[in-house]
Amino acid sequence: MSSTLRFLRAPMRGVVVPLTEVPDPVFAEGAMGPGIAIDPLGETLHAPCNGEIIQCARTAHAITLRDDANHEWLLHIGLDTVDLDGDGFELLVATGERVSAGDPLCRFDADRLAQRAKALVTPIVLTNGPDTTLEALVAPGTIVEMGEDLLQWQATSAAVATAGLDDAGSEASANGEFASGEAVIASASGLHARPAARLRAIARQHAVELTLIRTGEDQSAEIDIDIGNDNDNDNDNAKASAASLSALLNLGLVQGDRVRVVARGSSAQAAVDAATTLLETAEADATQRDVPPQSQAEGQRQASRTSGGGGLTGLVASAGLVVGPLVRYEMALPPVPDSAADTEQEREALTSALRDVDTTLVQAMQAAQAGGQQAEAEIFEAHRAWLDDPDLRGAAEAEIDNGRSAGRAWFLALEREIQRLRDGDNALLAARADDLRDLQRQVMQLFATEAAAIISGLDGAILVARELTPSQFVAVADRIAGLCLASGGLTSHVSILARARGLPCLVAMGDGLLEARSDNACLDSRGDGRHGVLELAPDAQRLAAIDAEQVRQRRQTESERAAAFEPVTTLDGRRLHVAANIATRAEARSAARSGADGVGLMRSEFLFLERQTAPTLAEQQAEYRAAVEAMDGKPVVVRLLDIGADKQLPYLRLPATPNPALGERGVRLWQTQPALFETQLDALLEAGRDLPLCEDGLTALRLMVPMVADVGELRWVRQRLASRAASLGIERLPALGVMIEVPTAALCADDLAREADFLSIGTNDLTQYALAMDREVASLALRSDVLHPGVLRLIASCLDGASGQCPVAVCGAAAGDPLAGALLAAMGVDELSVEPGRIAAVKAGLRRLDAGALAARLPSLLALADAAAVRQALQELSGSLLEEAPAGDDGVTGASGQRVEAAHSSPGEAKPGTGSADPDASHTTTRS
Ligand code: PEP
Ligand code: MG
């Protein structure tokens, strides 16, 4: 491949600015191509080389010049200058005109632009050589004179060929090499958006025109190789240009289909080789490739497994049994204006909207890559390819020419495509329609006249989604009967919220879920406590059995509820508290109605979500006070704002970090957000002012610090609390506790317990950090188990450290897990804090537990190899020692039916960990 050194001259006098510093992400991030910019000191733009003017913007602010080697240079005077609508510009050339280097192209009024435009800085961008490396010949910040050499680059023959390709049928490609090859589609998912996007990338990378032709059974079919952007899917040998994603997908290629790959251009053979390899590689699905080898089999077992009855399985995030229609979660499309008069303006608006969405996708892609989420990054890349699809864009522009607004035109263009994909009988293509819908919405959003509503038909439905944010969940939770997520983990926040509401929920079901359809599905998330099933077509017999089962469950629940207000004592006489995890005052009321012995965790950050500004001091105070009043003298532990990781506030723009779960969150964040933090302290101090003390001698309203790594952080919070109390004239400080979520905190619990009023183990994060397994990652959900012997040892260390110093609760999801909850109680925790809907069942389970007998097994459990072995051992232990359920249970063991009995030990003896046998008696002073 030959290469030539080429030069570009400065088109004006001015200060040289690197493109990355241009204050417009479209230029700065290279979305338009490589280049440089000049902050002008003159008022005329000149030709930087010989060539032909191929485009002059109607508004005269931008000119594209094709040089003699087919490179296309965009010269864009100022930023956002399209808005000036030609005011201040005088074009001196016309499209089609030949110019020589130095010829004046456009005069502009710099003063006028400086007053009205975003900036005068003028990008000079090579738009059809994305991979070309340009070298600046003038240092940034120095002044370059008009006509001076500005850039140089090595132009390879391939790069020169690229330059011609954006013009269909250009001479460069027509004269290039020709190659063709055959391939059989290997991917089980057929030719879907991601490999289609990769085909397009291959065509670009090799600077060729690449066409795919479906050859059907008859491999010897003579193909009419008429390369161009015309795509023809109506005959047997349908063909599509790789430049058009929709045309490629329209081929409807599925596993086993034969195609001919044809390329024209100087690297035609290399492109054909790359394309056929791609098509013949079964691993073309990024979702499969990106699962680490050791977890792939397990991930597939857990995520993609279909049940015997033709349903789909998932992990039980919240137990239950419901029947209802499946409804796919999506937001309604935003309303946009229907028509517009100025065609040119609408075309520009569409271009700029597509560019904006592309910029967002680039950012999302980069964030996904930085976070190691390659599969996700490729989805964004595929979305970018759709955005750039000439067929879709052409269809939208035709609608604009018919008088539609840009937003409406985009809607119509994509709608036809979406319906076509959905109406076909190819399930894979139908699933791609969801990608297009997403893109349709994103672009329309930029033209929206008001906010979009949430889809209808949710009442009583089983909602299906890839994933949901906590705020999306909260917006629909009251209306749906159940929830199924393709993604997610057992301790992700949506799982927690679903449990809080007693809403049946399965997670980590895999992408197959998104293609499921049913008007009457059954979500059965009782299972063995880990797996549940979504049955898509339960027959009449099965529906009758489900009915009977629901009646039986109701009776069991009623009998457990009847005893929910009684204190809990285990079979061997240990007293435990069962408290509630809540997020709002409404949930505090539900906790009180459920028989909770207090609130063990109020996740205060949920007051801060789903709004545009932080709640005021008064709003917060009212919420905290209402929670305490609802619990009527029982303790309420408010966890101080725990923002970060998956809980982000729209008004608190945290710096992007590759791994937010390890970044500034919890207590670490407060030091940088003093106003937010201190307002919350003030609200809590006011809400707790003058309340009577609880039976244990501590204040009724208690504060808890999340994500503590060492005692210094606790001291800092206590000092801030004391200072805020002093300034409010409050003498009695509320009790202050520490969450044990960071492994170092578990190991240093003795230091923390000496200064804290109580500890509460956040097993969700403790497990995540101890095992280095992200709690949001579906493929790790099964292995991210608190019963790992290493995590249990951390918990044992925490209980040892706190022993005799302060009580220890558990407020992570493990507290409500039948097997883990029993073990934690046996290990010596004083309180289990669970979702209100689980209180009665957990209390019933504890009453049937012989904690001492189970504690005696602890050393052998801790010596096991992994979580699965511990879970299995506990299961067997409970199975062999299980006692009949008491009368009223109807002979049924519910989700919390663990019952481990052995020789009864006397009260108090069985507690190897901390405090006394009575949690109420374990601690009586408030530290200050
Ligand atoms: C935990 O980490 O266990 C916990 C209770 O906090 P959250 O789940 O809100 O992070
Ligand atoms: Mg946590």
JSON list of C-alpha atoms in Angstrom, two decimals, residues 594-768:
[
{"chain": "A", "resi": 594, "resn": "SER", "atom": "CA", "xyz": [-46.90, -5.83, 60.29]},
{"chain": "A", "resi": 595, "resn": "GLY", "atom": "CA", "xyz": [-45.74, -6.18, 63.90]},
{"chain": "A", "resi": 596, "resn": "ALA", "atom": "CA", "xyz": [-42.21, -4.82, 63.45]},
{"chain": "A", "resi": 597, "resn": "ASP", "atom": "CA", "xyz": [-40.27, -4.36, 66.67]},
{"chain": "A", "resi": 598, "resn": "GLY", "atom": "CA", "xyz": [-38.89, -1.14, 65.23]},
{"chain": "A", "resi": 599, "resn": "VAL", "atom": "CA", "xyz": [-37.37, 0.19, 62.03]},
{"chain": "A", "resi": 600, "resn": "GLY", "atom": "CA", "xyz": [-33.90, -1.25, 61.61]},
{"chain": "A", "resi": 601, "resn": "LEU", "atom": "CA", "xyz": [-33.14, 0.67, 58.43]},
{"chain": "A", "resi": 602, "resn": "MET", "atom": "CA", "xyz": [-34.86, 3.67, 56.91]},
{"chain": "A", "resi": 603, "resn": "ARG", "atom": "CA", "xyz": [-33.10, 4.24, 53.58]},
{"chain": "A", "resi": 604, "resn": "SER", "atom": "CA", "xyz": [-33.36, 8.02, 53.65]},
{"chain": "A", "resi": 605, "resn": "GLU", "atom": "CA", "xyz": [-31.93, 8.45, 50.17]},
{"chain": "A", "resi": 606, "resn": "PHE", "atom": "CA", "xyz": [-35.26, 7.39, 48.72]},
{"chain": "A", "resi": 607, "resn": "LEU", "atom": "CA", "xyz": [-36.65, 10.75, 49.88]},
{"chain": "A", "resi": 608, "resn": "PHE", "atom": "CA", "xyz": [-34.05, 12.36, 47.66]},
{"chain": "A", "resi": 609, "resn": "LEU", "atom": "CA", "xyz": [-34.71, 10.33, 44.50]},
{"chain": "A", "resi": 610, "resn": "GLU", "atom": "CA", "xyz": [-37.23, 11.12, 41.78]},
{"chain": "A", "resi": 611, "resn": "ARG", "atom": "CA", "xyz": [-37.12, 14.86, 42.18]},
{"chain": "A", "resi": 612, "resn": "GLN", "atom": "CA", "xyz": [-35.29, 17.78, 40.66]},
{"chain": "A", "resi": 613, "resn": "THR", "atom": "CA", "xyz": [-34.05, 19.34, 43.92]},
{"chain": "A", "resi": 614, "resn": "ALA", "atom": "CA", "xyz": [-33.13, 17.99, 47.33]},
{"chain": "A", "resi": 615, "resn": "PRO", "atom": "CA", "xyz": [-35.96, 17.85, 49.92]},
{"chain": "A", "resi": 616, "resn": "THR", "atom": "CA", "xyz": [-35.97, 20.86, 52.22]},
{"chain": "A", "resi": 617, "resn": "LEU", "atom": "CA", "xyz": [-35.20, 20.68, 55.90]},
{"chain": "A", "resi": 618, "resn": "ALA", "atom": "CA", "xyz": [-38.91, 20.95, 56.72]},
{"chain": "A", "resi": 619, "resn": "GLU", "atom": "CA", "xyz": [-39.91, 18.21, 54.29]},
{"chain": "A", "resi": 620, "resn": "GLN", "atom": "CA", "xyz": [-37.30, 15.87, 55.69]},
{"chain": "A", "resi": 621, "resn": "GLN", "atom": "CA", "xyz": [-38.14, 16.66, 59.28]},
{"chain": "A", "resi": 622, "resn": "ALA", "atom": "CA", "xyz": [-41.82, 15.90, 58.64]},
{"chain": "A", "resi": 623, "resn": "GLU", "atom": "CA", "xyz": [-40.96, 12.57, 57.00]},
{"chain": "A", "resi": 624, "resn": "TYR", "atom": "CA", "xyz": [-38.64, 11.39, 59.80]},
{"chain": "A", "resi": 625, "resn": "ARG", "atom": "CA", "xyz": [-41.02, 12.54, 62.51]},
{"chain": "A", "resi": 626, "resn": "ALA", "atom": "CA", "xyz": [-43.93, 10.77, 60.84]},
{"chain": "A", "resi": 627, "resn": "ALA", "atom": "CA", "xyz": [-41.92, 7.54, 60.70]},
{"chain": "A", "resi": 628, "resn": "VAL", "atom": "CA", "xyz": [-41.15, 7.75, 64.42]},
{"chain": "A", "resi": 629, "resn": "GLU", "atom": "CA", "xyz": [-44.77, 8.52, 65.26]},
{"chain": "A", "resi": 630, "resn": "ALA", "atom": "CA", "xyz": [-45.96, 5.59, 63.16]},
{"chain": "A", "resi": 631, "resn": "MET", "atom": "CA", "xyz": [-43.73, 3.25, 65.19]},
{"chain": "A", "resi": 632, "resn": "ASP", "atom": "CA", "xyz": [-45.19, 4.59, 68.44]},
{"chain": "A", "resi": 633, "resn": "GLY", "atom": "CA", "xyz": [-42.17, 4.54, 70.74]},
{"chain": "A", "resi": 634, "resn": "LYS", "atom": "CA", "xyz": [-40.29, 1.75, 69.04]},
{"chain": "A", "resi": 635, "resn": "PRO", "atom": "CA", "xyz": [-36.84, 2.59, 67.68]},
{"chain": "A", "resi": 636, "resn": "VAL", "atom": "CA", "xyz": [-36.44, 4.03, 64.18]},
{"chain": "A", "resi": 637, "resn": "VAL", "atom": "CA", "xyz": [-32.96, 3.89, 62.66]},
{"chain": "A", "resi": 638, "resn": "VAL", "atom": "CA", "xyz": [-32.52, 6.39, 59.82]},
{"chain": "A", "resi": 639, "resn": "ARG", "atom": "CA", "xyz": [-29.59, 5.63, 57.58]},
{"chain": "A", "resi": 640, "resn": "LEU", "atom": "CA", "xyz": [-27.94, 8.90, 56.58]},
{"chain": "A", "resi": 641, "resn": "LEU", "atom": "CA", "xyz": [-27.95, 9.69, 52.89]},
{"chain": "A", "resi": 642, "resn": "ASP", "atom": "CA", "xyz": [-26.29, 6.84, 50.98]},
{"chain": "A", "resi": 643, "resn": "ILE", "atom": "CA", "xyz": [-25.90, 8.15, 47.46]},
{"chain": "A", "resi": 644, "resn": "GLY", "atom": "CA", "xyz": [-23.63, 6.77, 44.79]},
{"chain": "A", "resi": 645, "resn": "ALA", "atom": "CA", "xyz": [-23.31, 3.55, 42.76]},
{"chain": "A", "resi": 646, "resn": "ASP", "atom": "CA", "xyz": [-26.80, 2.68, 41.43]},
{"chain": "A", "resi": 647, "resn": "LYS", "atom": "CA", "xyz": [-28.50, 5.48, 43.42]},
{"chain": "A", "resi": 648, "resn": "GLN", "atom": "CA", "xyz": [-27.81, 8.77, 41.67]},
{"chain": "A", "resi": 649, "resn": "LEU", "atom": "CA", "xyz": [-29.50, 12.12, 42.18]},
{"chain": "A", "resi": 650, "resn": "PRO", "atom": "CA", "xyz": [-30.26, 14.19, 39.08]},
{"chain": "A", "resi": 651, "resn": "TYR", "atom": "CA", "xyz": [-29.33, 17.38, 40.93]},
{"chain": "A", "resi": 652, "resn": "LEU", "atom": "CA", "xyz": [-26.08, 16.00, 42.31]},
{"chain": "A", "resi": 653, "resn": "ARG", "atom": "CA", "xyz": [-23.85, 15.47, 39.34]},
{"chain": "A", "resi": 654, "resn": "LEU", "atom": "CA", "xyz": [-21.20, 13.16, 40.69]},
{"chain": "A", "resi": 655, "resn": "PRO", "atom": "CA", "xyz": [-18.01, 12.90, 38.69]},
{"chain": "A", "resi": 656, "resn": "ALA", "atom": "CA", "xyz": [-18.12, 9.92, 36.33]},
{"chain": "A", "resi": 657, "resn": "THR", "atom": "CA", "xyz": [-15.93, 7.18, 37.71]},
{"chain": "A", "resi": 658, "resn": "PRO", "atom": "CA", "xyz": [-15.26, 3.78, 36.16]},
{"chain": "A", "resi": 659, "resn": "ASN", "atom": "CA", "xyz": [-16.53, 1.97, 39.24]},
{"chain": "A", "resi": 660, "resn": "PRO", "atom": "CA", "xyz": [-19.02, 4.06, 41.19]},
{"chain": "A", "resi": 661, "resn": "ALA", "atom": "CA", "xyz": [-19.55, 1.35, 43.79]},
{"chain": "A", "resi": 662, "resn": "LEU", "atom": "CA", "xyz": [-15.94, 1.95, 44.81]},
{"chain": "A", "resi": 663, "resn": "GLY", "atom": "CA", "xyz": [-16.08, 5.71, 44.43]},
{"chain": "A", "resi": 664, "resn": "GLU", "atom": "CA", "xyz": [-17.37, 8.58, 46.50]},
{"chain": "A", "resi": 665, "resn": "ARG", "atom": "CA", "xyz": [-20.48, 7.22, 48.15]},
{"chain": "A", "resi": 666, "resn": "GLY", "atom": "CA", "xyz": [-22.05, 7.10, 51.59]},
{"chain": "A", "resi": 667, "resn": "VAL", "atom": "CA", "xyz": [-20.05, 8.84, 54.27]},
{"chain": "A", "resi": 668, "resn": "ARG", "atom": "CA", "xyz": [-17.24, 9.63, 51.82]},
{"chain": "A", "resi": 669, "resn": "LEU", "atom": "CA", "xyz": [-19.53, 11.82, 49.81]},
{"chain": "A", "resi": 670, "resn": "TRP", "atom": "CA", "xyz": [-20.70, 14.01, 52.66]},
{"chain": "A", "resi": 671, "resn": "GLN", "atom": "CA", "xyz": [-17.33, 15.64, 53.10]},
{"chain": "A", "resi": 672, "resn": "THR", "atom": "CA", "xyz": [-17.69, 17.04, 49.59]},
{"chain": "A", "resi": 673, "resn": "GLN", "atom": "CA", "xyz": [-21.41, 17.87, 49.96]},
{"chain": "A", "resi": 674, "resn": "PRO", "atom": "CA", "xyz": [-21.57, 19.57, 53.37]},
{"chain": "A", "resi": 675, "resn": "ALA", "atom": "CA", "xyz": [-24.79, 21.51, 52.68]},
{"chain": "A", "resi": 676, "resn": "LEU", "atom": "CA", "xyz": [-26.75, 18.41, 51.72]},
{"chain": "A", "resi": 677, "resn": "PHE", "atom": "CA", "xyz": [-25.40, 16.47, 54.68]},
{"chain": "A", "resi": 678, "resn": "GLU", "atom": "CA", "xyz": [-25.87, 19.16, 57.30]},
{"chain": "A", "resi": 679, "resn": "THR", "atom": "CA", "xyz": [-29.43, 19.89, 56.21]},
{"chain": "A", "resi": 680, "resn": "GLN", "atom": "CA", "xyz": [-30.21, 16.24, 56.81]},
{"chain": "A", "resi": 681, "resn": "LEU", "atom": "CA", "xyz": [-28.54, 16.29, 60.23]},
{"chain": "A", "resi": 682, "resn": "ASP", "atom": "CA", "xyz": [-30.55, 19.37, 61.18]},
{"chain": "A", "resi": 683, "resn": "ALA", "atom": "CA", "xyz": [-33.79, 17.75, 60.01]},
{"chain": "A", "resi": 684, "resn": "LEU", "atom": "CA", "xyz": [-33.07, 14.62, 62.04]},
{"chain": "A", "resi": 685, "resn": "LEU", "atom": "CA", "xyz": [-32.07, 16.56, 65.13]},
{"chain": "A", "resi": 686, "resn": "GLU", "atom": "CA", "xyz": [-35.28, 18.58, 64.94]},
{"chain": "A", "resi": 687, "resn": "ALA", "atom": "CA", "xyz": [-37.40, 15.51, 64.28]},
{"chain": "A", "resi": 688, "resn": "GLY", "atom": "CA", "xyz": [-35.95, 13.73, 67.33]},
{"chain": "A", "resi": 689, "resn": "ARG", "atom": "CA", "xyz": [-36.07, 16.73, 69.66]},
{"chain": "A", "resi": 690, "resn": "ASP", "atom": "CA", "xyz": [-37.80, 15.94, 72.98]},
{"chain": "A", "resi": 691, "resn": "LEU", "atom": "CA", "xyz": [-38.92, 12.42, 72.07]},
{"chain": "A", "resi": 692, "resn": "PRO", "atom": "CA", "xyz": [-39.00, 10.00, 75.04]},
{"chain": "A", "resi": 693, "resn": "LEU", "atom": "CA", "xyz": [-36.27, 7.36, 75.20]},
{"chain": "A", "resi": 694, "resn": "CYS", "atom": "CA", "xyz": [-36.98, 3.75, 74.23]},
{"chain": "A", "resi": 695, "resn": "GLU", "atom": "CA", "xyz": [-36.93, 0.78, 76.57]},
{"chain": "A", "resi": 696, "resn": "ASP", "atom": "CA", "xyz": [-33.28, 0.12, 75.78]},
{"chain": "A", "resi": 697, "resn": "GLY", "atom": "CA", "xyz": [-32.32, 3.60, 76.97]},
{"chain": "A", "resi": 698, "resn": "LEU", "atom": "CA", "xyz": [-31.43, 4.89, 73.53]},
{"chain": "A", "resi": 699, "resn": "THR", "atom": "CA", "xyz": [-33.23, 7.68, 71.67]},
{"chain": "A", "resi": 700, "resn": "ALA", "atom": "CA", "xyz": [-36.23, 6.65, 69.58]},
{"chain": "A", "resi": 701, "resn": "LEU", "atom": "CA", "xyz": [-34.85, 8.28, 66.45]},
{"chain": "A", "resi": 702, "resn": "ARG", "atom": "CA", "xyz": [-31.39, 6.87, 65.71]},
{"chain": "A", "resi": 703, "resn": "LEU", "atom": "CA", "xyz": [-28.88, 7.73, 63.02]},
{"chain": "A", "resi": 704, "resn": "MET", "atom": "CA", "xyz": [-26.76, 5.27, 61.11]},
{"chain": "A", "resi": 705, "resn": "VAL", "atom": "CA", "xyz": [-23.68, 5.95, 59.00]},
{"chain": "A", "resi": 706, "resn": "PRO", "atom": "CA", "xyz": [-23.28, 3.98, 55.75]},
{"chain": "A", "resi": 707, "resn": "MET", "atom": "CA", "xyz": [-20.09, 2.80, 54.03]},
{"chain": "A", "resi": 708, "resn": "VAL", "atom": "CA", "xyz": [-17.84, 3.36, 57.04]},
{"chain": "A", "resi": 709, "resn": "ALA", "atom": "CA", "xyz": [-14.31, 2.03, 56.55]},
{"chain": "A", "resi": 710, "resn": "ASP", "atom": "CA", "xyz": [-12.75, 3.08, 59.88]},
{"chain": "A", "resi": 711, "resn": "VAL", "atom": "CA", "xyz": [-13.47, 4.73, 63.19]},
{"chain": "A", "resi": 712, "resn": "GLY", "atom": "CA", "xyz": [-12.14, 8.10, 62.01]},
{"chain": "A", "resi": 713, "resn": "GLU", "atom": "CA", "xyz": [-15.19, 8.49, 59.81]},
{"chain": "A", "resi": 714, "resn": "LEU", "atom": "CA", "xyz": [-17.52, 7.80, 62.73]},
{"chain": "A", "resi": 715, "resn": "ARG", "atom": "CA", "xyz": [-15.69, 10.40, 64.81]},
{"chain": "A", "resi": 716, "resn": "TRP", "atom": "CA", "xyz": [-16.04, 12.94, 62.02]},
{"chain": "A", "resi": 717, "resn": "VAL", "atom": "CA", "xyz": [-19.81, 12.36, 61.80]},
{"chain": "A", "resi": 718, "resn": "ARG", "atom": "CA", "xyz": [-20.23, 12.53, 65.57]},
{"chain": "A", "resi": 719, "resn": "GLN", "atom": "CA", "xyz": [-18.30, 15.75, 65.68]},
{"chain": "A", "resi": 720, "resn": "ARG", "atom": "CA", "xyz": [-20.48, 17.28, 62.89]},
{"chain": "A", "resi": 721, "resn": "LEU", "atom": "CA", "xyz": [-23.59, 16.04, 64.68]},
{"chain": "A", "resi": 722, "resn": "ALA", "atom": "CA", "xyz": [-22.49, 17.61, 67.97]},
{"chain": "A", "resi": 723, "resn": "SER", "atom": "CA", "xyz": [-21.72, 20.87, 66.26]},
{"chain": "A", "resi": 724, "resn": "ARG", "atom": "CA", "xyz": [-25.10, 20.99, 64.45]},
{"chain": "A", "resi": 725, "resn": "ALA", "atom": "CA", "xyz": [-26.90, 20.08, 67.70]},
{"chain": "A", "resi": 726, "resn": "ALA", "atom": "CA", "xyz": [-25.09, 22.88, 69.54]},
{"chain": "A", "resi": 727, "resn": "SER", "atom": "CA", "xyz": [-26.09, 25.39, 66.92]},
{"chain": "A", "resi": 728, "resn": "LEU", "atom": "CA", "xyz": [-29.75, 24.26, 67.19]},
{"chain": "A", "resi": 729, "resn": "GLY", "atom": "CA", "xyz": [-29.65, 24.34, 70.99]},
{"chain": "A", "resi": 730, "resn": "ILE", "atom": "CA", "xyz": [-30.22, 20.58, 71.28]},
{"chain": "A", "resi": 731, "resn": "GLU", "atom": "CA", "xyz": [-28.45, 18.94, 74.19]},
{"chain": "A", "resi": 732, "resn": "ARG", "atom": "CA", "xyz": [-29.23, 15.26, 73.81]},
{"chain": "A", "resi": 733, "resn": "LEU", "atom": "CA", "xyz": [-27.58, 13.68, 70.79]},
{"chain": "A", "resi": 734, "resn": "PRO", "atom": "CA", "xyz": [-29.44, 10.91, 69.00]},
{"chain": "A", "resi": 735, "resn": "ALA", "atom": "CA", "xyz": [-27.97, 7.42, 69.16]},
{"chain": "A", "resi": 736, "resn": "LEU", "atom": "CA", "xyz": [-25.43, 6.95, 66.40]},
{"chain": "A", "resi": 737, "resn": "GLY", "atom": "CA", "xyz": [-24.72, 3.61, 64.78]},
{"chain": "A", "resi": 738, "resn": "VAL", "atom": "CA", "xyz": [-22.48, 2.28, 62.07]},
{"chain": "A", "resi": 739, "resn": "MET", "atom": "CA", "xyz": [-23.27, 0.09, 59.10]},
{"chain": "A", "resi": 740, "resn": "ILE", "atom": "CA", "xyz": [-20.87, -2.75, 58.61]},
{"chain": "A", "resi": 741, "resn": "GLU", "atom": "CA", "xyz": [-20.66, -2.98, 54.85]},
{"chain": "A", "resi": 742, "resn": "VAL", "atom": "CA", "xyz": [-16.96, -2.57, 54.15]},
{"chain": "A", "resi": 743, "resn": "PRO", "atom": "CA", "xyz": [-14.78, -5.60, 55.02]},
{"chain": "A", "resi": 744, "resn": "THR", "atom": "CA", "xyz": [-12.36, -3.44, 57.02]},
{"chain": "A", "resi": 745, "resn": "ALA", "atom": "CA", "xyz": [-15.25, -2.27, 59.21]},
{"chain": "A", "resi": 746, "resn": "ALA", "atom": "CA", "xyz": [-16.14, -5.89, 59.99]},
{"chain": "A", "resi": 747, "resn": "LEU", "atom": "CA", "xyz": [-12.53, -6.60, 60.90]},
{"chain": "A", "resi": 748, "resn": "CYS", "atom": "CA", "xyz": [-12.20, -3.45, 63.02]},
{"chain": "A", "resi": 749, "resn": "ALA", "atom": "CA", "xyz": [-15.63, -3.81, 64.65]},
{"chain": "A", "resi": 750, "resn": "ASP", "atom": "CA", "xyz": [-14.13, -3.70, 68.16]},
{"chain": "A", "resi": 751, "resn": "ASP", "atom": "CA", "xyz": [-12.90, -0.12, 67.56]},
{"chain": "A", "resi": 752, "resn": "LEU", "atom": "CA", "xyz": [-16.20, 0.88, 66.02]},
{"chain": "A", "resi": 753, "resn": "ALA", "atom": "CA", "xyz": [-18.32, -0.78, 68.69]},
{"chain": "A", "resi": 754, "resn": "ARG", "atom": "CA", "xyz": [-16.41, 1.07, 71.40]},
{"chain": "A", "resi": 755, "resn": "GLU", "atom": "CA", "xyz": [-17.64, 4.39, 70.02]},
{"chain": "A", "resi": 756, "resn": "ALA", "atom": "CA", "xyz": [-20.90, 3.48, 68.29]},
{"chain": "A", "resi": 757, "resn": "ASP", "atom": "CA", "xyz": [-24.26, 2.97, 69.97]},
{"chain": "A", "resi": 758, "resn": "PHE", "atom": "CA", "xyz": [-25.06, 0.03, 67.71]},
{"chain": "A", "resi": 759, "resn": "LEU", "atom": "CA", "xyz": [-23.81, -1.76, 64.62]},
{"chain": "A", "resi": 760, "resn": "SER", "atom": "CA", "xyz": [-25.89, -3.01, 61.73]},
{"chain": "A", "resi": 761, "resn": "ILE", "atom": "CA", "xyz": [-24.45, -5.40, 59.17]},
{"chain": "A", "resi": 762, "resn": "GLY", "atom": "CA", "xyz": [-25.31, -4.44, 55.59]},
{"chain": "A", "resi": 763, "resn": "THR", "atom": "CA", "xyz": [-24.82, -7.87, 54.12]},
{"chain": "A", "resi": 764, "resn": "ASN", "atom": "CA", "xyz": [-25.63, -6.71, 50.59]},
{"chain": "A", "resi": 765, "resn": "ASP", "atom": "CA", "xyz": [-22.62, -4.48, 50.30]},
{"chain": "A", "resi": 766, "resn": "LEU", "atom": "CA", "xyz": [-20.47, -6.53, 52.66]},
{"chain": "A", "resi": 767, "resn": "THR", "atom": "CA", "xyz": [-20.94, -9.53, 50.36]},
{"chain": "A", "resi": 768, "resn": "GLN", "atom": "CA", "xyz": [-20.33, -7.43, 47.25]}
]
